Amino acid sequence: MTKAPDFAALKKDFPILHTERNGRPLVFLDSAASSQRPTQVLDAMDWMYNHAYANVHRGVYGLAEAATNAYESARLKVARFIGSPDSSEVIFTKNATEALNLVARSWGGANLGDGDAIVLTTMEHHANIVPWQMMAAERGFEIRWIPLGENGQLDLTDLDVLLDGAKMLSVTSMSNVLGTITPLDRLISAAHAAGAKVCIDACQSVPHMRTRVDEMGADFVAFSGHKMLGPTGIGVLWGRHELLEEMPPFLGGGGMISNVTTEGFMPDAVPSKFEAGTPPIVEAVGLGAAIDYLEAIGMDHIRQHEIELTSYALRTLSERLGQAITIHGLSEPAQRGGVMSITLDGVHAHDVSQVLDGYAVAVRPGHHCAKPLMRELGVNATARASFYLYNDTSDVDVLADALIEAHRFFAT
Amino acid sequence: MTKAPDFAALKKDFPILHTERNGRPLVFLDSAASSQRPTQVLDAMDWMYNHAYANVHRGVYGLAEAATNAYESARLKVARFIGSPDSSEVIFTKNATEALNLVARSWGGANLGDGDAIVLTTMEHHANIVPWQMMAAERGFEIRWIPLGENGQLDLTDLDVLLDGAKMLSVTSMSNVLGTITPLDRLISAAHAAGAKVCIDACQSVPHMRTRVDEMGADFVAFSGHKMLGPTGIGVLWGRHELLEEMPPFLGGGGMISNVTTEGFMPDAVPSKFEAGTPPIVEAVGLGAAIDYLEAIGMDHIRQHEIELTSYALRTLSERLGQAITIHGLSEPAQRGGVMSITLDGVHAHDVSQVLDGYAVAVRPGHHCAKPLMRELGVNATARASFYLYNDTSDVDVLADALIEAHRFFAT
Amino acid sequence: MTDLEDLYREIILDHYRSPRNSGELETPPAHRAEGFNPLCGDEIVVYLLVADDGTIADIKIGGQGCSISQSSASMMSAAVKGKTVAQVRDLMKSFKGLMSIAADGAELAEPSPSEIRELGDLAALRGVVKFPTRIKCATLSWNTLDQALAELDA
Amino acid sequence: MTDLEDLYREIILDHYRSPRNSGELETPPAHRAEGFNPLCGDEIVVYLLVADDGTIADIKIGGQGCSISQSSASMMSAAVKGKTVAQVRDLMKSFKGLMSIAADGAELAEPSPSEIRELGDLAALRGVVKFPTRIKCATLSWNTLDQALAELDA
Ligand SMILES: Cc1ncc(COP(=O)(O)O)c(C=O)c1O
Ligand SMILES: Cc1ncc(COP(=O)(O)O)c(C=O)c1O
């Protein structure tokens, strides 16, 4: 590891973190929903719009070439960032949800039918549930569920039984509600041993820890740009070249064909085959700039920073709120991400978030698009605080102050 | 009409138009592929990122509310801009291609099967062909084609025969190759009389002329943000409320459900039902700012400006290049958009575009994602010059100079 | 913090802490309807017993949710009990008027003083309008009641 | 404009205006392969006749395209005629070396002087590298030839 950066100094790169709400400095604790972004990312996008913008791929004039190079360089950056040796394995989508739908419809459509089975976990985000349910309703395959066990971890007792005969395991790398880091090594090897492919919803891990698809062994990995300092409007699907090659196209249109007649069309090679229409060009370049920013800090440093912050938060909140607070999930910071779902005794999550907003503390209440998990946890909403590289212990202190106020306001 | 703006003065809002290539000022003539955008649009997006950004819809804290308001205000702006009385009829997609795929898959999936027929034209962009071909391959319905007639217009001789028993007519409002404005009134009323729904690919018309879906009578209208001064990564599908209401969802995930259990899901109401995952939030706001900009000028003034420019271009190019140039399509500027496909005698379109690039003139060569049309025209590539509000007659003059040079270079 | 105190008026917290008409009714004769907020997962169950003369003979509320949705449901139950269905619909209209923001961003006309009087405790929810995402919390019970009435009609 | 003149060398324009080996061959005995550039619609048809001794006995080129794809095809046809399949593959490698930009943006090593000599007229296409979108034009005929050879092997 290179020298740890001065995390406190990074905050200056994020103008929004210097805004105020109700006369207090903003404490942004909702990066699990979407991160903020540094000036460098906005500058890269503005620069492209102002100096090197044109539609990509089909132009021969200078601007079009510059734009195409910028877009394809972003693809190379993403590939390198996640450890893919082959940048044609990187497909740009509009968000992680589209990436997961692409796998469910294109791979699923070609491989799943009546009598087949896939395995999900009850910890999944709706984005990794609903696309499979839609296909299951159409094709009649079975969905099996890995249940929740103790402390917000998956219960893997019946893993081999569940995987028996299954063709796909689609699983999150980190819960967006509990922060649980799932045991991917074990899950992937068990799935492959059973002959199933593996799709990883890596939305919550790619922004926060080093990702190496070449070491991981998964078949598909999906994530979003807006949770990793990138702009909205861009997501990524990484897939094994040979699988992508075999799969039918997902959306049809310009840019994904090699020929079209009134009789039919021939798809182009990957990744174009899966990128119909004008892609999110400038968003890809923004994501590339976000990756530059993250790499300059170092993903291992970011992970270390978040472990320390989570550790401080778990300790501070329990000490200061005692019985009044429940923090769901694992208590060991190194085994979880910087995502904490909180229940405050006698105060509904909505009201927690509302009162906290009065103190300029942004936390998200609700089911976090994980209703099956909420059901297993036996709650209908939690207030979720989540950290990123720009947060520090002072944010945690303000969070604790505000939670104490919220508790006082409602409990007395 | 309000007073015509000073179009020459608008150019200052577009920094990229003040850049140089090969020591010459850029002459950008590729807006049909993608437009450039004014500082106002970039400023609106940067402002949001720096002051009012959070994920939308599920947060109660101030930033999330501000972001949700900004996103939903953009939807209202789009609705007003195209004359939809009900903003829930406006669905944000990543581009027009996704919008057309949504119609083909969701509406088509629910309504088209073996024995059914739909009608397209050979003038369509691949985005309005391939999605239907993909569904036809799956569902076994027939695709019928309205052929090309004289002067780049549709041949409507057999319109009623083609529509007989068809369930859908999907047609462009303006050819992206020839600029032909299609006779929508006649097409829509004939289709409706035959009991078919109508989907309009309005990519080339919405940026350039007033659009009123309330007067038009179509059932679906698709277009892209990046061709109308907006950012990349955003498109729009407008659809009739009652049709959208009945249609099954397109992509599955967070934000489009009203409930999810391990047994299945219930979709949310429109438009959420069709907006799975984190939408292109800031891109929608950028599109809203683009609409503000266009409305401040006035769509009728923009159309008038482009008619004048097209008229000047048709005249100037024929006068100065004579027999050496073929401009495909209609010769009457008021019946076409500012899109001109050119063939230069003895010079391939690629080479035209390459030589023009040496003069800093950006035109696009190729099949323009309309291979069936190219086949009917009997060419395999054209060089396309297209205009927008920031172009003027001096751009046409430079284009003519450069075309003469290209012709000289190759023909001698 | 004045906005927050405006949102969480004492009377709202009182209904939240001591909800009126909480519980269930036997179905039939009562009618049961369930509503939920897709954004946050709040759930409201309304049990409704309409007498032969068209008045609300009894109403009970179940489910779980935040202080706004729970107190709104509690106040609603107290407000509609004994009223005729027609009166309930009027009240619903006034309440939605109190809550709504017109589509183009302009606020609707304030309810009239007599309407406010009619709303009673419910008028305390007026502060919610400043927090648009909470409007759905406040109207959840009313939408569920609306659904129950519609099902009774059918 | 020097870049442009570097791209459109006189020899390229000469092959474009007077393409060598243009036409068709009877199939069989010749083999026919078709390639096209999905981005622009350029098409190349290669007719290939390989003698029993493994040399290219004859080659003809059809199709349509820009000056770069047409001249490249013409030069290729002249360069491969009479060569053995193995020699053609070597030439193909040198030519692709001349054209390619390594995936990470760094240029590949320049071909050696002896390779350049071997390439003959084809070396004139070196200027294309500065125009990345045109590389596909220059390599289209070679990819089509590659396909024809692969089909012959199969
Ligand atoms: C007529 C027409 N339809 C559809 C499209 C596709 O739009 P997009 O690439 O933004 O999805 C385009 C532009 O490329 C077009 O010109
Ligand atoms: C675990 C997980 N999966 C999927 C998603 C969906 O990502 P997006 O909304 O960017 O498509 C999210 C974020 O909302 C998430 O946290």
PDB file of N, CA and C in Angstrom, chain B residues 253-312:
ATOM      1  N   GLY B 253     -36.777  -3.736 -10.988  1.00  0.00           N
ATOM      2  CA  GLY B 253     -35.804  -3.307  -9.989  1.00  0.00           C
ATOM      3  C   GLY B 253     -36.408  -2.336  -9.006  1.00  0.00           C
ATOM      4  N   GLY B 254     -35.541  -1.590  -8.313  1.00  0.00           N
ATOM      5  CA  GLY B 254     -36.004  -0.620  -7.343  1.00  0.00           C
ATOM      6  C   GLY B 254     -36.757   0.507  -8.033  1.00  0.00           C
ATOM      7  N   GLY B 255     -37.726   1.088  -7.318  1.00  0.00           N
ATOM      8  CA  GLY B 255     -38.419   2.258  -7.827  1.00  0.00           C
ATOM      9  C   GLY B 255     -39.593   1.957  -8.722  1.00  0.00           C
ATOM     10  N   MET B 256     -39.702   0.697  -9.229  1.00  0.00           N
ATOM     11  CA  MET B 256     -40.827   0.414 -10.134  1.00  0.00           C
ATOM     12  C   MET B 256     -41.840  -0.536  -9.505  1.00  0.00           C
ATOM     13  N   ILE B 257     -41.694  -0.810  -8.216  1.00  0.00           N
ATOM     14  CA  ILE B 257     -42.577  -1.787  -7.573  1.00  0.00           C
ATOM     15  C   ILE B 257     -43.465  -1.115  -6.532  1.00  0.00           C
ATOM     16  N   SER B 258     -44.581  -1.730  -6.225  1.00  0.00           N
ATOM     17  CA  SER B 258     -45.294  -1.287  -5.035  1.00  0.00           C
ATOM     18  C   SER B 258     -45.102  -2.313  -3.927  1.00  0.00           C
ATOM     19  N   ASN B 259     -44.761  -3.530  -4.276  1.00  0.00           N
ATOM     20  CA  ASN B 259     -44.415  -4.517  -3.245  1.00  0.00           C
ATOM     21  C   ASN B 259     -43.589  -5.642  -3.859  1.00  0.00           C
ATOM     22  N   VAL B 260     -42.695  -6.200  -3.059  1.00  0.00           N
ATOM     23  CA  VAL B 260     -41.905  -7.356  -3.486  1.00  0.00           C
ATOM     24  C   VAL B 260     -41.884  -8.368  -2.358  1.00  0.00           C
ATOM     25  N   THR B 261     -42.168  -9.605  -2.678  1.00  0.00           N
ATOM     26  CA  THR B 261     -41.959 -10.699  -1.724  1.00  0.00           C
ATOM     27  C   THR B 261     -41.168 -11.765  -2.474  1.00  0.00           C
ATOM     28  N   THR B 262     -40.803 -12.829  -1.781  1.00  0.00           N
ATOM     29  CA  THR B 262     -40.116 -13.906  -2.480  1.00  0.00           C
ATOM     30  C   THR B 262     -41.066 -14.596  -3.470  1.00  0.00           C
ATOM     31  N   GLU B 263     -42.362 -14.364  -3.331  1.00  0.00           N
ATOM     32  CA  GLU B 263     -43.340 -14.974  -4.244  1.00  0.00           C
ATOM     33  C   GLU B 263     -43.488 -14.209  -5.556  1.00  0.00           C
ATOM     34  N   GLY B 264     -43.233 -12.901  -5.513  1.00  0.00           N
ATOM     35  CA  GLY B 264     -43.425 -12.101  -6.722  1.00  0.00           C
ATOM     36  C   GLY B 264     -43.500 -10.630  -6.378  1.00  0.00           C
ATOM     37  N   PHE B 265     -43.800  -9.820  -7.390  1.00  0.00           N
ATOM     38  CA  PHE B 265     -43.818  -8.374  -7.152  1.00  0.00           C
ATOM     39  C   PHE B 265     -45.081  -7.761  -7.735  1.00  0.00           C
ATOM     40  N   MET B 266     -45.443  -6.587  -7.223  1.00  0.00           N
ATOM     41  CA  MET B 266     -46.532  -5.807  -7.803  1.00  0.00           C
ATOM     42  C   MET B 266     -45.951  -4.519  -8.341  1.00  0.00           C
ATOM     43  N   PRO B 267     -46.186  -4.199  -9.622  1.00  0.00           N
ATOM     44  CA  PRO B 267     -45.613  -2.969 -10.173  1.00  0.00           C
ATOM     45  C   PRO B 267     -46.264  -1.732  -9.581  1.00  0.00           C
ATOM     46  N   ASP B 268     -45.525  -0.635  -9.589  1.00  0.00           N
ATOM     47  CA  ASP B 268     -46.016   0.660  -9.158  1.00  0.00           C
ATOM     48  C   ASP B 268     -46.848   1.275 -10.295  1.00  0.00           C
ATOM     49  N   ALA B 269     -47.391   2.450 -10.049  1.00  0.00           N
ATOM     50  CA  ALA B 269     -48.147   3.179 -11.078  1.00  0.00           C
ATOM     51  C   ALA B 269     -47.188   3.802 -12.100  1.00  0.00           C
ATOM     52  N   VAL B 270     -47.722   4.262 -13.238  1.00  0.00           N
ATOM     53  CA  VAL B 270     -46.907   5.014 -14.192  1.00  0.00           C
ATOM     54  C   VAL B 270     -46.625   6.398 -13.629  1.00  0.00           C
ATOM     55  N   PRO B 271     -45.515   7.008 -13.920  1.00  0.00           N
ATOM     56  CA  PRO B 271     -44.433   6.531 -14.782  1.00  0.00           C
ATOM     57  C   PRO B 271     -43.404   5.628 -14.072  1.00  0.00           C
ATOM     58  N   SER B 272     -43.478   5.565 -12.722  1.00  0.00           N
ATOM     59  CA  SER B 272     -42.469   4.782 -11.979  1.00  0.00           C
ATOM     60  C   SER B 272     -42.322   3.358 -12.505  1.00  0.00           C
ATOM     61  N   LYS B 273     -43.450   2.761 -12.876  1.00  0.00           N
ATOM     62  CA  LYS B 273     -43.430   1.375 -13.368  1.00  0.00           C
ATOM     63  C   LYS B 273     -42.364   1.154 -14.430  1.00  0.00           C
ATOM     64  N   PHE B 274     -42.090   2.191 -15.217  1.00  0.00           N
ATOM     65  CA  PHE B 274     -41.146   2.038 -16.327  1.00  0.00           C
ATOM     66  C   PHE B 274     -39.771   2.665 -16.043  1.00  0.00           C
ATOM     67  N   GLU B 275     -39.559   3.052 -14.809  1.00  0.00           N
ATOM     68  CA  GLU B 275     -38.262   3.683 -14.482  1.00  0.00           C
ATOM     69  C   GLU B 275     -37.557   2.895 -13.387  1.00  0.00           C
ATOM     70  N   ALA B 276     -37.068   1.730 -13.746  1.00  0.00           N
ATOM     71  CA  ALA B 276     -36.397   0.866 -12.778  1.00  0.00           C
ATOM     72  C   ALA B 276     -35.003   1.392 -12.468  1.00  0.00           C
ATOM     73  N   GLY B 277     -34.646   1.366 -11.187  1.00  0.00           N
ATOM     74  CA  GLY B 277     -33.294   1.763 -10.792  1.00  0.00           C
ATOM     75  C   GLY B 277     -33.148   3.268 -10.688  1.00  0.00           C
ATOM     76  N   THR B 278     -31.946   3.677 -10.325  1.00  0.00           N
ATOM     77  CA  THR B 278     -31.664   5.102 -10.225  1.00  0.00           C
ATOM     78  C   THR B 278     -31.737   5.713 -11.614  1.00  0.00           C
ATOM     79  N   PRO B 279     -32.642   6.645 -11.828  1.00  0.00           N
ATOM     80  CA  PRO B 279     -32.796   7.194 -13.187  1.00  0.00           C
ATOM     81  C   PRO B 279     -31.657   8.162 -13.518  1.00  0.00           C
ATOM     82  N   PRO B 280     -31.574   8.604 -14.770  1.00  0.00           N
ATOM     83  CA  PRO B 280     -30.594   9.636 -15.136  1.00  0.00           C
ATOM     84  C   PRO B 280     -31.067  10.967 -14.566  1.00  0.00           C
ATOM     85  N   ILE B 281     -30.850  11.144 -13.264  1.00  0.00           N
ATOM     86  CA  ILE B 281     -31.434  12.267 -12.515  1.00  0.00           C
ATOM     87  C   ILE B 281     -30.932  13.610 -13.034  1.00  0.00           C
ATOM     88  N   VAL B 282     -29.622  13.755 -13.032  1.00  0.00           N
ATOM     89  CA  VAL B 282     -29.062  15.054 -13.402  1.00  0.00           C
ATOM     90  C   VAL B 282     -29.236  15.279 -14.904  1.00  0.00           C
ATOM     91  N   GLU B 283     -29.230  14.195 -15.667  1.00  0.00           N
ATOM     92  CA  GLU B 283     -29.463  14.312 -17.105  1.00  0.00           C
ATOM     93  C   GLU B 283     -30.882  14.835 -17.369  1.00  0.00           C
ATOM     94  N   ALA B 284     -31.846  14.398 -16.578  1.00  0.00           N
ATOM     95  CA  ALA B 284     -33.213  14.896 -16.750  1.00  0.00           C
ATOM     96  C   ALA B 284     -33.239  16.401 -16.486  1.00  0.00           C
ATOM     97  N   VAL B 285     -32.525  16.813 -15.444  1.00  0.00           N
ATOM     98  CA  VAL B 285     -32.479  18.240 -15.115  1.00  0.00           C
ATOM     99  C   VAL B 285     -31.776  19.016 -16.232  1.00  0.00           C
ATOM    100  N   GLY B 286     -30.734  18.426 -16.803  1.00  0.00           N
ATOM    101  CA  GLY B 286     -30.058  19.054 -17.940  1.00  0.00           C
ATOM    102  C   GLY B 286     -30.996  19.182 -19.138  1.00  0.00           C
ATOM    103  N   LEU B 287     -31.783  18.151 -19.367  1.00  0.00           N
ATOM    104  CA  LEU B 287     -32.763  18.217 -20.458  1.00  0.00           C
ATOM    105  C   LEU B 287     -33.782  19.321 -20.186  1.00  0.00           C
ATOM    106  N   GLY B 288     -34.183  19.448 -18.927  1.00  0.00           N
ATOM    107  CA  GLY B 288     -35.101  20.531 -18.552  1.00  0.00           C
ATOM    108  C   GLY B 288     -34.495  21.895 -18.884  1.00  0.00           C
ATOM    109  N   ALA B 289     -33.220  22.058 -18.594  1.00  0.00           N
ATOM    110  CA  ALA B 289     -32.553  23.336 -18.886  1.00  0.00           C
ATOM    111  C   ALA B 289     -32.464  23.553 -20.396  1.00  0.00           C
ATOM    112  N   ALA B 290     -32.252  22.472 -21.152  1.00  0.00           N
ATOM    113  CA  ALA B 290     -32.224  22.586 -22.614  1.00  0.00           C
ATOM    114  C   ALA B 290     -33.578  23.054 -23.130  1.00  0.00           C
ATOM    115  N   ILE B 291     -34.631  22.516 -22.540  1.00  0.00           N
ATOM    116  CA  ILE B 291     -35.982  22.914 -22.947  1.00  0.00           C
ATOM    117  C   ILE B 291     -36.226  24.390 -22.624  1.00  0.00           C
ATOM    118  N   ASP B 292     -35.777  24.810 -21.447  1.00  0.00           N
ATOM    119  CA  ASP B 292     -35.887  26.238 -21.116  1.00  0.00           C
ATOM    120  C   ASP B 292     -35.214  27.086 -22.193  1.00  0.00           C
ATOM    121  N   TYR B 293     -34.035  26.640 -22.593  1.00  0.00           N
ATOM    122  CA  TYR B 293     -33.271  27.390 -23.593  1.00  0.00           C
ATOM    123  C   TYR B 293     -34.022  27.437 -24.929  1.00  0.00           C
ATOM    124  N   LEU B 294     -34.514  26.276 -25.351  1.00  0.00           N
ATOM    125  CA  LEU B 294     -35.242  26.212 -26.624  1.00  0.00           C
ATOM    126  C   LEU B 294     -36.511  27.057 -26.575  1.00  0.00           C
ATOM    127  N   GLU B 295     -37.208  26.988 -25.443  1.00  0.00           N
ATOM    128  CA  GLU B 295     -38.470  27.736 -25.331  1.00  0.00           C
ATOM    129  C   GLU B 295     -38.224  29.238 -25.298  1.00  0.00           C
ATOM    130  N   ALA B 296     -37.093  29.635 -24.722  1.00  0.00           N
ATOM    131  CA  ALA B 296     -36.795  31.071 -24.688  1.00  0.00           C
ATOM    132  C   ALA B 296     -36.577  31.601 -26.105  1.00  0.00           C
ATOM    133  N   ILE B 297     -36.040  30.764 -26.982  1.00  0.00           N
ATOM    134  CA  ILE B 297     -35.876  31.175 -28.382  1.00  0.00           C
ATOM    135  C   ILE B 297     -37.209  31.046 -29.115  1.00  0.00           C
ATOM    136  N   GLY B 298     -37.887  29.948 -28.860  1.00  0.00           N
ATOM    137  CA  GLY B 298     -39.160  29.697 -29.532  1.00  0.00           C
ATOM    138  C   GLY B 298     -38.981  28.677 -30.639  1.00  0.00           C
ATOM    139  N   MET B 299     -39.705  27.575 -30.567  1.00  0.00           N
ATOM    140  CA  MET B 299     -39.525  26.503 -31.539  1.00  0.00           C
ATOM    141  C   MET B 299     -39.881  26.947 -32.953  1.00  0.00           C
ATOM    142  N   ASP B 300     -40.844  27.851 -33.071  1.00  0.00           N
ATOM    143  CA  ASP B 300     -41.230  28.287 -34.416  1.00  0.00           C
ATOM    144  C   ASP B 300     -40.118  29.122 -35.063  1.00  0.00           C
ATOM    145  N   HIS B 301     -39.430  29.899 -34.216  1.00  0.00           N
ATOM    146  CA  HIS B 301     -38.290  30.662 -34.737  1.00  0.00           C
ATOM    147  C   HIS B 301     -37.156  29.723 -35.158  1.00  0.00           C
ATOM    148  N   ILE B 302     -36.956  28.693 -34.382  1.00  0.00           N
ATOM    149  CA  ILE B 302     -35.894  27.747 -34.724  1.00  0.00           C
ATOM    150  C   ILE B 302     -36.198  27.075 -36.060  1.00  0.00           C
ATOM    151  N   ARG B 303     -37.437  26.650 -36.199  1.00  0.00           N
ATOM    152  CA  ARG B 303     -37.844  26.026 -37.458  1.00  0.00           C
ATOM    153  C   ARG B 303     -37.645  26.986 -38.629  1.00  0.00           C
ATOM    154  N   GLN B 304     -38.045  28.219 -38.440  1.00  0.00           N
ATOM    155  CA  GLN B 304     -37.920  29.219 -39.494  1.00  0.00           C
ATOM    156  C   GLN B 304     -36.450  29.437 -39.878  1.00  0.00           C
ATOM    157  N   HIS B 305     -35.604  29.526 -38.853  1.00  0.00           N
ATOM    158  CA  HIS B 305     -34.160  29.697 -39.067  1.00  0.00           C
ATOM    159  C   HIS B 305     -33.603  28.537 -39.887  1.00  0.00           C
ATOM    160  N   GLU B 306     -34.041  27.331 -39.569  1.00  0.00           N
ATOM    161  CA  GLU B 306     -33.505  26.164 -40.271  1.00  0.00           C
ATOM    162  C   GLU B 306     -34.038  26.052 -41.701  1.00  0.00           C
ATOM    163  N   ILE B 307     -35.270  26.475 -41.894  1.00  0.00           N
ATOM    164  CA  ILE B 307     -35.797  26.492 -43.268  1.00  0.00           C
ATOM    165  C   ILE B 307     -34.953  27.446 -44.118  1.00  0.00           C
ATOM    166  N   GLU B 308     -34.659  28.616 -43.554  1.00  0.00           N
ATOM    167  CA  GLU B 308     -33.867  29.596 -44.305  1.00  0.00           C
ATOM    168  C   GLU B 308     -32.464  29.072 -44.611  1.00  0.00           C
ATOM    169  N   LEU B 309     -31.894  28.426 -43.611  1.00  0.00           N
ATOM    170  CA  LEU B 309     -30.536  27.909 -43.766  1.00  0.00           C
ATOM    171  C   LEU B 309     -30.511  26.776 -44.800  1.00  0.00           C
ATOM    172  N   THR B 310     -31.492  25.908 -44.732  1.00  0.00           N
ATOM    173  CA  THR B 310     -31.574  24.788 -45.665  1.00  0.00           C
ATOM    174  C   THR B 310     -31.763  25.317 -47.086  1.00  0.00           C
ATOM    175  N   SER B 311     -32.590  26.305 -47.183  1.00  0.00           N
ATOM    176  CA  SER B 311     -32.867  26.919 -48.466  1.00  0.00           C
ATOM    177  C   SER B 311     -31.569  27.509 -49.053  1.00  0.00           C
ATOM    178  N   TYR B 312     -30.840  28.219 -48.213  1.00  0.00           N
ATOM    179  CA  TYR B 312     -29.554  28.802 -48.637  1.00  0.00           C
ATOM    180  C   TYR B 312     -28.575  27.695 -49.034  1.00  0.00           C
TER     181      TYR B 312
END
